[in-house]
Every structure is written in structure tokens, then in C-alpha cells.
XYZ file of C-alpha atoms in Angstrom:
698
model
C 97.471 79.495 101.890
C 101.285 78.343 103.793
C 103.680 80.738 105.246
C 107.388 80.343 105.439
C 107.820 78.812 108.613
C 109.948 80.539 111.347
C 113.035 80.324 111.748
C 114.900 78.249 115.575
C 117.120 81.141 117.691
C 119.273 80.031 119.422
C 118.905 81.018 122.789
C 122.568 81.395 125.597
C 123.839 83.849 127.967
C 123.318 87.503 127.727
C 126.807 88.421 125.805
C 128.048 91.268 127.807
C 127.131 94.280 125.544
C 126.782 97.372 127.927
C 126.870 100.955 126.076
C 126.176 103.258 129.064
C 124.396 104.275 132.815
C 121.404 105.180 134.171
C 122.112 108.917 135.885
C 118.009 109.549 135.180
C 114.715 108.100 136.004
C 111.191 109.548 135.895
C 108.820 106.592 136.492
C 108.620 104.978 133.320
C 111.221 107.307 131.283
C 114.786 106.453 132.564
C 118.152 108.856 130.633
C 121.174 106.808 129.933
C 124.772 107.755 129.654
C 126.563 105.937 126.772
C 130.065 105.175 127.435
C 132.201 106.839 125.637
C 134.165 106.102 122.061
C 137.042 106.965 120.086
C 136.277 106.161 116.778
C 132.164 106.138 116.749
C 132.608 104.779 112.706
C 134.540 101.496 113.671
C 132.454 100.941 115.949
C 129.824 98.289 116.585
C 126.565 98.668 115.339
C 125.930 98.084 118.963
C 127.316 100.595 120.206
C 125.808 102.582 118.691
C 121.700 101.867 119.675
C 119.016 103.805 117.661
C 115.658 105.084 118.347
C 113.470 101.941 118.839
C 116.027 99.404 119.591
C 114.996 97.086 122.713
C 118.385 97.422 125.056
C 118.001 95.373 128.721
C 119.039 97.142 132.695
C 120.357 93.630 134.749
C 117.652 93.514 137.814
C 118.685 90.627 140.922
C 115.454 88.910 139.945
C 114.213 89.698 136.333
C 115.677 91.816 133.202
C 114.345 95.463 132.492
C 113.593 95.732 128.762
C 113.176 99.575 126.885
C 113.154 101.730 123.882
C 115.088 103.799 122.684
C 113.419 106.981 122.306
C 115.293 109.693 121.553
C 119.371 110.320 121.282
C 120.799 114.035 121.253
C 124.236 115.464 121.783
C 124.187 118.138 124.942
C 127.664 119.549 124.028
C 129.105 118.972 120.520
C 132.631 118.338 119.720
C 134.399 120.765 118.691
C 136.854 119.064 116.016
C 137.206 115.509 115.438
C 138.408 112.650 117.761
C 137.279 115.272 121.528
C 135.180 112.913 123.848
C 131.038 114.355 123.768
C 128.489 113.087 126.353
C 125.530 111.714 123.857
C 122.091 111.176 125.776
C 119.749 108.614 125.207
C 115.900 108.633 127.224
C 114.553 104.913 127.422
C 110.951 104.222 128.131
C 110.148 101.493 130.380
C 108.168 98.891 129.158
C 108.078 95.746 131.164
C 111.043 92.829 132.577
C 112.107 89.652 132.133
C 111.867 87.059 134.968
C 114.904 85.168 135.982
C 115.409 81.128 135.191
C 118.377 81.089 136.214
C 121.075 79.173 134.403
C 121.112 82.528 131.671
C 117.215 81.513 130.978
C 114.917 83.547 131.574
C 111.446 83.132 132.190
C 107.751 84.952 130.262
C 107.406 88.739 129.199
C 105.015 91.152 131.658
C 103.753 94.391 130.450
C 105.061 96.445 132.980
C 107.766 96.893 135.925
C 107.792 96.312 139.291
C 111.936 96.713 140.023
C 112.622 100.149 139.065
C 116.353 100.355 137.792
C 118.601 102.981 140.305
C 121.036 105.152 139.824
C 124.507 103.961 138.096
C 123.130 100.348 136.407
C 124.198 99.364 132.641
C 122.928 99.425 130.444
C 123.316 96.431 127.142
C 121.723 95.552 124.194
C 119.201 92.542 123.737
C 120.285 89.483 123.021
C 118.783 87.195 121.019
C 117.439 84.967 124.234
C 115.490 88.093 125.660
C 113.728 89.661 122.555
C 112.365 86.052 121.522
C 111.635 85.761 124.764
C 109.787 89.489 124.490
C 108.273 88.935 121.223
C 107.625 85.773 120.554
C 106.747 83.954 124.104
C 103.303 82.676 123.775
C 103.787 80.576 120.033
C 100.057 78.674 121.056
C 97.313 81.918 120.040
C 100.323 83.960 118.438
C 100.887 84.000 114.916
C 103.477 84.734 112.584
C 103.660 88.387 110.396
C 107.489 88.963 109.795
C 110.473 90.069 111.268
C 112.341 92.803 114.141
C 113.446 95.476 112.584
C 116.286 94.974 115.599
C 117.486 91.666 114.272
C 115.557 90.048 111.052
C 115.883 86.632 112.714
C 113.649 87.144 115.273
C 109.677 87.290 114.004
C 107.263 89.020 114.388
C 104.229 87.864 116.449
C 101.223 89.001 116.980
C 98.198 88.038 120.089
C 95.253 86.505 117.866
C 93.027 86.911 120.623
C 94.307 90.680 122.087
C 94.380 91.895 118.140
C 90.736 90.850 118.141
C 89.336 90.434 121.306
C 90.212 94.614 120.972
C 90.140 95.811 117.969
C 93.116 96.767 115.365
C 93.226 99.215 112.581
C 95.778 99.134 109.772
C 96.416 102.743 108.723
C 98.761 103.698 106.338
C 99.161 106.795 103.015
C 97.935 105.372 99.246
C 100.803 102.790 98.049
C 102.354 102.270 100.784
C 101.545 98.007 101.040
C 97.488 98.033 103.584
C 96.189 95.992 101.712
C 99.209 93.827 101.741
C 99.788 93.873 104.904
C 95.356 93.191 105.832
C 95.676 90.266 103.644
C 99.124 89.039 105.215
C 97.574 89.281 109.267
C 94.345 87.488 107.554
C 95.784 84.886 106.158
C 98.300 84.052 109.049
C 94.849 83.708 111.537
C 93.650 81.551 108.886
C 96.019 79.342 109.160
C 95.776 79.072 112.617
C 92.259 79.283 112.691
C 90.758 77.372 109.844
C 87.113 77.704 110.890
C 87.342 80.983 111.786
C 84.035 84.103 110.582
C 86.039 86.632 108.754
C 83.453 88.753 107.163
C 85.778 91.690 104.697
C 83.958 94.815 103.285
C 86.164 95.965 100.189
C 85.130 98.439 98.611
C 87.591 98.246 95.042
C 86.908 93.951 94.380
C 90.978 93.763 95.615
C 91.327 91.456 98.004
C 89.668 87.802 96.811
C 93.436 86.549 95.192
C 94.610 87.076 98.629
C 92.751 84.125 99.655
C 91.381 82.007 96.568
C 89.088 78.563 97.029
C 88.821 79.439 101.068
C 86.628 83.060 101.056
C 82.589 83.210 99.748
C 83.304 85.820 97.247
C 79.577 87.868 97.954
C 79.304 90.413 94.599
C 76.330 92.503 93.318
C 76.373 89.469 90.759
C 75.147 86.617 93.986
C 74.477 88.800 96.477
C 71.132 88.009 98.178
C 69.749 91.010 100.447
C 67.011 91.321 100.777
C 64.598 94.650 100.639
C 63.122 93.589 104.755
C 66.099 93.157 106.335
C 66.470 97.377 106.405
C 65.093 98.774 109.201
C 63.496 101.627 108.231
C 65.515 104.663 108.716
C 67.456 102.510 105.492
C 64.484 101.256 104.238
C 63.787 105.653 103.488
C 67.956 106.383 102.022
C 66.689 103.650 99.985
C 63.924 105.377 98.407
C 63.753 108.486 98.985
C 66.562 110.659 98.171
C 65.610 114.004 99.941
C 64.364 112.732 103.539
C 63.267 116.186 104.412
C 60.719 116.391 101.349
C 59.071 113.001 102.159
C 57.833 113.429 105.968
C 53.765 112.204 104.218
C 55.148 109.774 102.685
C 57.747 108.623 105.737
C 54.875 108.506 107.928
C 52.924 106.541 105.397
C 54.812 104.402 105.195
C 55.955 103.399 109.278
C 52.398 102.892 109.762
C 51.474 100.394 107.053
C 55.115 98.006 106.583
C 54.358 96.295 109.712
C 50.676 96.094 108.109
C 53.038 93.885 105.750
C 54.399 92.265 108.001
C 51.751 90.731 109.813
C 50.012 90.312 106.662
C 52.285 88.006 105.431
C 53.110 86.196 108.492
C 49.009 84.729 109.282
C 49.607 83.314 105.151
C 52.092 81.530 106.500
C 51.779 78.478 108.043
C 54.770 76.176 107.819
C 56.500 78.474 110.067
C 54.859 78.795 113.566
C 56.358 81.197 114.924
C 55.742 83.904 112.742
C 51.959 83.184 113.426
C 52.572 83.131 116.975
C 54.007 86.485 116.837
C 51.169 88.571 114.704
C 48.252 86.818 116.854
C 49.909 90.406 118.657
C 50.064 93.225 116.832
C 51.560 95.012 118.262
C 54.705 92.383 118.323
C 55.740 94.067 114.786
C 57.613 97.281 114.176
C 58.835 98.475 111.384
C 62.768 96.866 111.558
C 61.181 93.987 112.562
C 63.255 91.231 110.619
C 60.157 90.379 109.171
C 59.591 89.375 105.946
C 56.330 91.061 103.608
C 55.744 91.560 99.901
C 56.003 94.218 97.469
C 52.889 94.072 96.363
C 51.005 94.415 99.889
C 52.221 97.042 100.639
C 51.083 98.398 96.862
C 47.717 96.884 96.975
C 47.369 98.666 100.331
C 48.787 102.397 99.763
C 46.123 101.370 96.792
C 43.721 100.971 98.872
C 44.309 104.023 101.362
C 43.758 106.331 97.893
C 40.529 104.690 97.111
C 38.729 105.811 100.437
C 40.217 109.228 100.167
C 37.760 112.420 98.623
C 40.034 114.593 98.166
C 42.930 114.269 95.690
C 44.605 116.446 97.207
C 46.178 114.166 99.433
C 46.189 111.926 96.607
C 49.766 113.177 95.801
C 51.979 111.809 99.042
C 50.497 108.298 98.375
C 51.514 108.830 94.863
C 54.521 109.626 95.291
C 55.414 106.403 97.457
C 53.867 104.148 95.446
C 55.735 106.155 92.206
C 59.700 105.729 94.140
C 58.111 101.928 95.700
C 58.222 100.977 91.990
C 61.464 102.575 90.366
C 62.931 100.905 92.682
C 61.385 97.365 92.488
C 61.416 97.517 88.889
C 65.820 98.421 88.666
C 67.722 96.245 88.062
C 70.409 97.222 89.613
C 68.148 96.839 92.534
C 67.696 92.917 92.060
C 69.726 91.630 94.912
C 67.490 93.489 96.976
C 64.174 93.669 94.983
C 64.907 91.130 92.872
C 63.949 87.268 94.371
C 60.209 86.270 92.656
C 59.200 84.875 95.711
C 59.008 86.488 99.008
C 60.621 84.165 101.805
C 62.046 83.881 105.457
C 65.388 83.183 104.275
C 67.501 84.749 107.016
C 69.108 81.406 108.691
C 70.592 81.186 104.518
C 71.109 84.327 104.515
C 72.945 84.904 107.824
C 74.601 81.876 107.121
C 76.521 82.553 104.190
C 77.756 86.100 105.697
C 78.801 85.028 108.687
C 79.658 80.931 107.040
C 77.656 79.144 109.292
C 79.157 75.733 108.586
C 82.042 77.236 107.113
C 82.597 74.808 104.604
C 86.543 75.294 103.919
C 85.616 78.737 103.595
C 86.329 80.365 106.978
C 86.120 83.815 105.292
C 83.491 85.867 103.366
C 84.002 89.240 100.872
C 81.399 91.259 99.719
C 82.488 93.281 96.875
C 81.322 96.762 96.929
C 82.449 97.630 93.675
C 78.673 97.471 91.092
C 76.581 98.338 93.658
C 74.512 101.609 93.269
C 76.526 104.172 95.217
C 73.885 105.953 96.058
C 72.306 103.196 98.319
C 76.618 101.171 99.316
C 76.024 102.755 102.852
C 72.665 100.695 103.489
C 74.071 97.857 102.297
C 77.452 98.426 104.823
C 75.285 99.214 107.481
C 72.770 96.834 107.818
C 76.099 94.581 107.051
C 77.781 95.666 110.012
C 74.492 95.902 111.580
C 73.619 92.561 110.820
C 77.219 91.339 112.494
C 76.518 92.602 115.732
C 73.370 91.218 115.967
C 74.628 87.821 115.006
C 77.122 88.071 118.168
C 74.749 89.085 120.126
C 71.891 87.202 120.269
C 73.913 84.037 118.621
C 75.715 84.713 123.142
C 78.674 84.797 121.625
C 80.074 81.103 120.761
C 80.200 82.377 117.470
C 82.517 85.699 117.114
C 83.337 87.212 113.715
C 85.468 89.845 112.534
C 84.424 92.605 110.198
C 87.101 94.376 108.283
C 86.535 97.105 107.086
C 88.257 98.968 104.657
C 88.346 101.836 103.640
C 86.758 102.967 106.722
C 86.828 106.536 106.415
C 84.033 107.157 104.163
C 81.469 104.331 106.063
C 82.682 105.893 109.428
C 83.844 110.249 108.796
C 84.435 112.471 111.784
C 82.271 115.320 109.657
C 79.009 114.809 110.884
C 77.087 115.989 108.347
C 79.514 113.203 106.341
C 78.135 109.753 105.746
C 75.634 107.416 107.068
C 73.593 108.320 110.650
C 72.636 104.625 110.945
C 76.370 102.574 109.186
C 78.343 105.658 111.770
C 76.280 104.339 115.004
C 76.817 100.352 113.647
C 80.053 100.505 113.444
C 80.262 102.370 116.689
C 78.287 99.367 117.948
C 80.754 97.266 118.128
C 83.868 99.471 118.217
C 82.128 100.096 121.873
C 80.525 97.093 122.889
C 80.766 94.049 120.164
C 83.585 92.961 122.874
C 81.184 91.851 124.929
C 80.193 89.507 122.801
C 81.870 88.821 120.199
C 82.275 91.162 117.688
C 85.257 92.416 116.704
C 85.932 95.380 114.892
C 89.258 95.755 112.120
C 89.207 99.403 110.443
C 91.494 100.129 107.094
C 91.888 103.463 105.971
C 94.122 105.025 104.162
C 93.215 108.909 106.432
C 92.709 109.137 110.320
C 92.511 112.432 110.143
C 88.820 111.459 108.746
C 87.996 108.791 110.821
C 85.624 109.488 113.457
C 87.787 110.396 116.487
C 85.770 107.998 118.631
C 86.366 104.689 116.122
C 89.670 105.108 115.801
C 90.196 105.150 120.155
C 88.725 101.893 120.900
C 91.170 100.490 118.441
C 94.397 98.574 121.080
C 96.851 97.533 118.379
C 98.095 99.726 115.568
C 99.792 98.910 112.533
C 101.015 102.029 111.369
C 102.756 102.123 107.742
C 103.786 105.091 106.194
C 102.502 108.145 106.125
C 103.742 111.710 105.443
C 100.604 113.857 106.341
C 100.525 116.188 109.801
C 97.140 115.935 110.348
C 97.642 111.911 110.245
C 100.295 111.353 112.385
C 98.629 113.695 115.032
C 95.846 111.389 115.014
C 97.915 108.767 115.472
C 100.456 109.888 118.296
C 97.282 110.838 120.148
C 96.265 107.234 119.888
C 99.652 106.347 121.165
C 101.272 105.789 125.156
C 104.361 107.916 125.641
C 106.805 104.797 125.732
C 106.591 103.975 122.092
C 105.315 107.718 120.582
C 109.017 108.205 119.829
C 108.576 105.785 117.182
C 106.196 107.634 115.512
C 109.028 109.861 113.977
C 109.979 107.183 111.561
C 106.137 107.139 110.341
C 106.798 110.038 107.441
C 110.749 107.146 106.598
C 109.693 103.484 106.574
C 109.917 101.691 103.548
C 107.418 99.485 102.155
C 106.295 96.328 103.524
C 107.653 98.416 107.034
C 105.657 99.507 110.278
C 105.079 100.497 113.948
C 103.579 98.411 115.917
C 101.923 99.480 119.371
C 98.732 98.427 121.616
C 97.645 95.336 123.085
C 97.594 92.508 119.877
C 101.837 93.029 119.974
C 103.577 92.331 123.563
C 106.395 95.399 122.415
C 105.954 99.009 120.571
C 107.770 97.356 117.569
C 109.052 98.193 114.050
C 108.293 95.563 111.967
C 109.346 94.706 108.815
C 105.917 92.402 107.399
C 106.166 89.334 105.224
C 105.884 88.660 101.584
C 102.525 87.322 100.406
C 103.175 85.280 97.433
C 102.945 87.320 93.876
C 99.801 84.922 93.324
C 97.672 85.443 97.046
C 98.989 89.370 96.084
C 95.310 91.974 95.830
C 94.422 92.949 92.885
C 96.813 96.498 92.668
C 94.371 99.165 91.755
C 96.930 101.407 90.765
C 97.370 102.031 86.783
C 100.906 101.427 85.113
C 100.748 104.655 82.706
C 104.046 103.368 81.578
C 102.862 100.626 80.317
C 99.558 101.077 79.216
C 100.391 104.009 76.870
C 103.087 102.331 74.991
C 100.412 100.885 71.982
C 97.353 102.726 70.828
C 94.267 100.246 71.888
C 92.983 98.640 68.977
C 89.996 96.899 70.052
C 86.974 99.086 67.241
C 83.895 97.559 70.076
C 86.716 98.734 73.340
C 84.774 102.293 73.450
C 81.499 100.692 72.922
C 82.193 98.447 75.660
C 82.685 101.784 77.731
C 79.040 103.135 76.884
C 77.721 100.289 77.672
C 78.608 99.550 80.604
C 78.234 103.326 81.738
C 74.547 103.189 80.546
C 73.551 99.789 82.326
C 75.470 101.319 85.904
C 73.741 104.743 85.627
C 70.163 103.158 84.322
C 69.917 100.008 85.434
C 69.297 98.152 82.013
C 71.476 96.167 80.417
C 70.394 95.993 76.101
C 67.928 96.625 74.833
C 64.330 95.240 76.400
C 61.853 93.310 75.275
C 59.666 96.460 76.489
C 61.765 98.629 74.850
C 61.635 97.105 71.579
C 58.238 96.641 71.730
C 57.306 100.449 72.752
C 59.381 101.468 69.293
C 58.206 99.330 67.213
C 54.684 100.742 67.778
C 55.550 103.895 67.869
C 56.743 103.396 64.248
C 54.160 101.051 63.597
C 55.926 97.536 63.104
C 53.659 96.087 64.981
C 49.039 95.390 63.315
C 48.501 92.973 64.992
C 48.551 92.471 68.784
C 51.981 91.715 70.462
C 52.554 88.372 72.675
C 52.830 87.968 76.349
C 56.195 89.237 77.055
C 59.415 87.567 78.284
C 61.498 89.485 81.659
C 64.396 91.186 81.438
C 65.872 88.155 83.048
C 65.380 85.605 80.246
C 65.777 88.637 77.333
C 69.357 88.647 78.838
C 69.613 84.627 78.979
C 68.088 84.611 75.004
C 70.315 86.803 73.142
C 73.472 84.771 75.170
C 72.513 82.027 73.587
C 71.433 83.536 69.567
C 75.639 85.071 70.154
C 77.180 81.226 71.022
C 75.094 80.354 67.858
C 71.960 78.939 66.082
C 69.168 77.805 68.297
C 65.957 77.054 68.661
C 63.801 80.356 67.389
C 61.865 81.479 69.955
C 59.450 84.799 69.410
C 61.215 87.569 71.524
C 64.417 87.251 68.897
C 61.992 86.564 66.236
C 60.630 89.788 66.609
C 63.726 91.578 67.441
C 64.997 90.550 64.002
C 61.602 91.769 61.892
C 62.341 95.114 63.374
C 65.590 95.003 62.671
C 64.786 93.982 58.992
C 62.193 96.596 59.011
C 64.022 99.608 59.705
C 67.463 98.143 57.384
C 64.406 98.663 54.480
C 65.509 102.208 52.899
C 61.135 102.671 52.449
C 60.130 105.840 53.412
C 57.373 105.219 56.640
C 53.657 106.773 55.522
C 53.348 110.450 56.247
C 51.035 110.072 59.641
C 53.465 108.719 61.130
C 56.577 110.217 59.616
C 55.097 113.016 61.330
C 53.936 111.679 64.442
C 57.327 109.371 65.278
C 59.704 111.494 63.217
C 59.192 114.682 62.933
C 60.954 117.123 65.602
C 60.388 121.118 65.801
C 61.178 121.303 62.543
C 57.905 120.135 61.525
C 57.333 116.905 58.633
C 60.329 114.907 57.918
C 61.089 114.861 53.457
C 59.603 112.701 51.478
C 62.134 110.355 50.663
C 64.288 107.995 53.303
C 66.845 106.169 51.741
C 70.135 107.305 52.140
C 70.882 107.527 48.474
C 68.020 110.020 47.920
C 69.197 113.577 47.042
C 70.137 116.225 49.461
C 67.047 119.255 49.648
C 67.131 122.347 51.440
C 68.642 122.085 54.980
C 65.807 122.969 57.237
C 67.804 121.373 60.412
C 70.768 119.167 61.710
C 68.375 116.032 62.692
C 67.172 116.246 58.784
C 70.647 115.433 58.274
C 70.307 113.312 61.117
C 67.757 111.615 59.341
C 69.530 111.273 56.598
C 72.588 109.538 57.598
C 70.875 107.710 60.085
C 68.692 106.211 57.026
C 72.130 105.555 55.179
C 73.668 103.091 58.166
C 70.722 101.002 57.801
C 70.509 100.866 54.307
C 74.470 98.952 54.286
C 72.307 96.539 57.596
C 70.891 95.015 54.916
C 74.083 92.791 54.580
C 74.296 91.035 57.853
C 74.016 87.418 57.796
C 70.050 85.936 58.127
C 71.615 83.890 61.228
C 73.964 86.656 62.623
C 73.650 87.928 66.659
C 70.921 91.531 67.645
C 74.399 93.048 68.863
C 72.438 94.559 72.910
C 72.121 98.537 71.763
C 71.898 98.683 68.420
C 67.895 98.559 68.813
C 68.383 101.501 70.882
C 70.900 103.675 68.384
C 68.391 103.160 65.635
C 65.675 104.209 67.390
C 67.895 107.475 69.129
C 68.868 108.479 65.420
C 65.962 107.733 63.553
C 63.371 109.924 67.095
C 63.797 113.647 66.618
C 64.274 116.330 69.827
C 60.191 115.797 70.794
C 59.999 113.045 69.334
C 56.751 111.526 71.337
C 56.959 107.418 72.142
C 53.208 105.900 73.097
C 53.895 103.885 76.423
C 50.915 101.614 77.847
């Protein structure tokens, strides 16, 4: 991650580039009457100041700096060549101390020596620009160049930038992701032992950091269920919380008991045993492990003691909800561990990079998580960020970068997940005291909670065209640089207006360009490129369907349990089946077969036997055909082979069975060592079983 070095600027005495004189001073504002120019079109560029240009006003011991906030001609000339009054409105922003011999000292905000009427105003020199924007190089990093003078680097002060929170705002496609990646790369280059956590909802930031990032995705994420607070756990289990009050009350009572039971059984953890001796020390929100099996056992125990059957309903529904979630493959990162152990320290170390191990940033890729619990996962991570900073007593400052922040902290109180909003708001309001900082990235500032946005003391505003978004940014900017916001709809690519404590002055900057290999993945579809040729892969649609179904049901294909149940319903098994392997084992064995001939395994033999049985054009027994393949149209016809003569058409389902028979007859040509393609057995089952057919589950 090498950034281009800062170009040295020659310093020296300021050139006399006077452009006008002060005619009015009011508080932090001043009005300048610009000098009359015979031919504006032939004058030097510095003689025509623009909006945002930095001007200098000489004082006895200081140089007052001011930003052009408005330009006007009150009485325009009637003819070309006639003189006219040109007015520039200035915002006084700070001053540089004179050191003699044309040198100036460090820049300081605020004005102690106000200019007087008649004082001459000139364009700030290169030395003054450099003194204002590049004064503190020890804790500052370069992110680009000044729009006023491209030879002057644009620097941001890391301590002020992160210590008081920052926001990157801009319309879709303006370069928010690239700008965010550039700023973070610059910070990491100068601070290799940083601790940054980036929430990446589109899986786009990993290429920008390469090996310097610890990338956590649903495939390798470990976020045990016992780390959830009670409110987060309820959100995971129940979609309609208001209708589940009885189940929630039961859960609130049993979870502390499960935590105490686990702690009493852990001899190696003296801390947990000591706390467990006091039952009141464990609450539903204490981050202490407990077992789902203990929770289910307690529910069963309570159900056995109830005499009134009507009271069993809440317990049954709670048990069903826990069973459903804990066995869903999409929630494997939360419930998939075979054993429960106290690994909280390891989880914190991996997320917050303690020790750093040359990976100072953690990227949490959220694409692939079940949509219904993304907010819960973000809530857990934000809450852990604040608590980690709090209990580490500020020794490990952490920065949380929240991409697409309007999803998690919406301005509408009826939207979003309340614990997630509270966790982020807590970092925004109190995190600075404990070393927890926040970086908000969003394309819709108007849809972000204004309480959160108001806590960001540094803003990088990229191009915006929406009036509401511009109003939100306007309300967060002081009057001194508010005139520069008029540029927002007209900013170019990689251009931004920076305000706040992270930059010395409100300034229009152009971000440095990232190397091509370090660009975040673009999520913008290239229609003109993709529409040049048709997709020719025959398996393309099958892959889409399988991914679609896997995301919707949590199944990565046919499981062994599904195979066994279907085989039993078809009458293909007459002897007890061996113990079924877990789903992960089935996937692993299937992958091995696809790679090449391997040692035979019982699970795959079972699949092959079932596939061969389905391929035989033999009619199943009458009783089984009636029970399994008969739908609302009655028993199936006596012939089942694909080449059977076609009889009357009692319904479309019989034609579907005939078509499926022809497909199975063609499968007899499959090589003996060919791999079973994922989903084939499921499709065979779907084609054979008519609507209304019942598959018995044990």
C-alpha cells in the first residue's frame, strides 16, 4: 500500500497579488471590493477569485486567512469595457503568525486581529497554503491535492478525524467506496498497528487492502448465539415479537438458569464458577456461554410438569422456534458449533486485531447472511466495539466503519432494529471518551438519523444533487464554509468538499487515485459490455437456482436425510438404514466424488442405489404407487416407462409423470463412476410426486 510521496513546494516571501480592499467587517464575515480590471478575459487567473479560494489579509503580527463564500456584481455594466463594481464576500477562518523573513508559523483557527476597513486583500501564496493545510505532518496523512493549487497536498489530521467521528457522503457512483478506501489506506500506511472494523454489506472492500485485512464472511464467521443480548436473541427467534409475549417470558426465565448450569460444570473456568455461585450475577444479557440442549431440556421439563394442555402451547412454539433456527444451515456461524466453549477472548482478538499480526483492519462481509438477521449481526458487532473500548480502558482505540449507514440508523423511528440504532448512537455520543470512533458512509444523508450525523465533526461531501441531502449537509456545516456547498451538484469524480476538525480549513479537494488492483469491487453492472453476447453455459441457470434455493432454505443441495426419507416413501429400502452422516459430511463426500474416484462410502452408495432404482423403467408396486405418486386424480396408470403408450388425459400431472419417466429412462446411460449432481435427486422427487402426495417423515 504505497501512496505517492508528497511533492515538495518551494516556500518564500509572498508575492504581491492584491485583488481588492476591505469595505465591510461583520463578525466573522467581511466584504471586499475587487479592483477594477479593464479586460476581465485577459487578466491573470489569480485576479479572478473563485468560490472557495483562500485569500490573505496582512496584519501587523499575523496573516488573516479568509475563504471566498460569494461573488456578485450589484450593478452590471451596460456595455463591454465599462467599469463595474465587483464584490466578494469572505468568511474569516484563522490566521498565521509572522516569523520574519517571509516565514509564517503554524495555522490556528479563529481570528484575534480583525482586519480594518481599507486593508488590502490578496490571494494566499503557496507558502501560506502549505502552512495552513500541511502544518502538522506528524499525525496527518495525505489523501489528495487542493483544488486551488494542485501542487499543495490535502492532508487530514488522524487524531481529530477519528477521535470526533467522520462521515463520507455522496450520491451513488461518485466514488464513496474509493474515497473511504483511500482514507483508510493512508491511515494504515502511517499507523500499521491500527484497529479498524469495516462493515461491508456489498463485499467490495477486500481488494483495497489485500493481505493487510482479516476478511470475515459467513463462510468463516464465528459469532456464537450466547453473545447475543436477550433483545437480539428474541429478534432472531421470532419475526412477530408482539405476538410471542408468553414464549419471550419463558425464554427470559430459562436463559440465566442455562448459563448458571454451564458455569457450574466448567472446572477449568474458575471465574465462571465463582460467578455462578451467586445466581443473581447471571442475567439474560451476560455474555456467558450456555447450551441449546440445556435450554431444550428445561423446556421439556417444564412441559412435563404442566397439567393443563392449553398451557403447553407457548412451550411447544418456543421449542419449535429454537429447533428451526439452530438446525438452519444459514445460521451455522451462530449455532453450528458442535461444542459450546468460552471462546469470547479469541473472538474479540480476531475481530479487533489483538494482536494485530500485520492485519490492522477487519472486513466483515455481510452479503450471504440471512436478511432477517443482518441487523442483529451489525448490532452485536457495534455493541461489542463500544464494550471492548470501554473495558479495555481506552488502551486499544477502535474505529468502526459503517458502510450504507442509512440501513442501520435510519431517520424514520419506525424503521431499523432498535438495539442496532442504540449501539451505533452510543458510539457516536460516548465513544470518544473510551477510544471508540465511528465512520459513517452513506448515499442518503437525509435518511440517516440526524442525531448520529450531527456527532460527526468531519465531513467529506462528494457530489450530491438531492435537495434534502444538501440541506442535511448544510445544517452540519458552519457559516464560514457554507458557500462552498453550492459546488456539491457540480463536483467531478474524486472531488469532495471537506469540513470539520479533521481538516485545517473547509477545502475543495481532489482525492488521489487508487492503484487499479486496489480499487473496491464495483457493483455497477456494465450493460453495454454484458449485452454483447449471450450466456452459453448450459449449467448457468441451474447454478442460479441452486444458489437461490440455498439462500432461501438454508440447504446446500440434497441432504442425506432427504435422500433417506424419499427412498423410504418410494419403497426402495427394506432394511434399517445405517446412521446418517451430518450434512457437512455429505457435502464433503460429494465434493470428493466430483474431484475423482475415491474410496466408496456408505452415504454415496445409498445415493447411487437410489439413482439407479429411479433410472429403471419399472412400475412401482400398486400400493406404493397409490400412496406416493397418486394425487387428486386417483391411482397412476399401470405403465410407468417412458415408452409406454399414452392413454386418456385425466390431468396434467399424469403427463408430468410420463415425462419424468422418459427422463429417468435416459439416465441409464450414465457412467458408473459419474458423480451425482447436486439437486438431481430432489428434482426427481419433485417430478414423481404429484400434488397432494404425502411423504412420511420419521
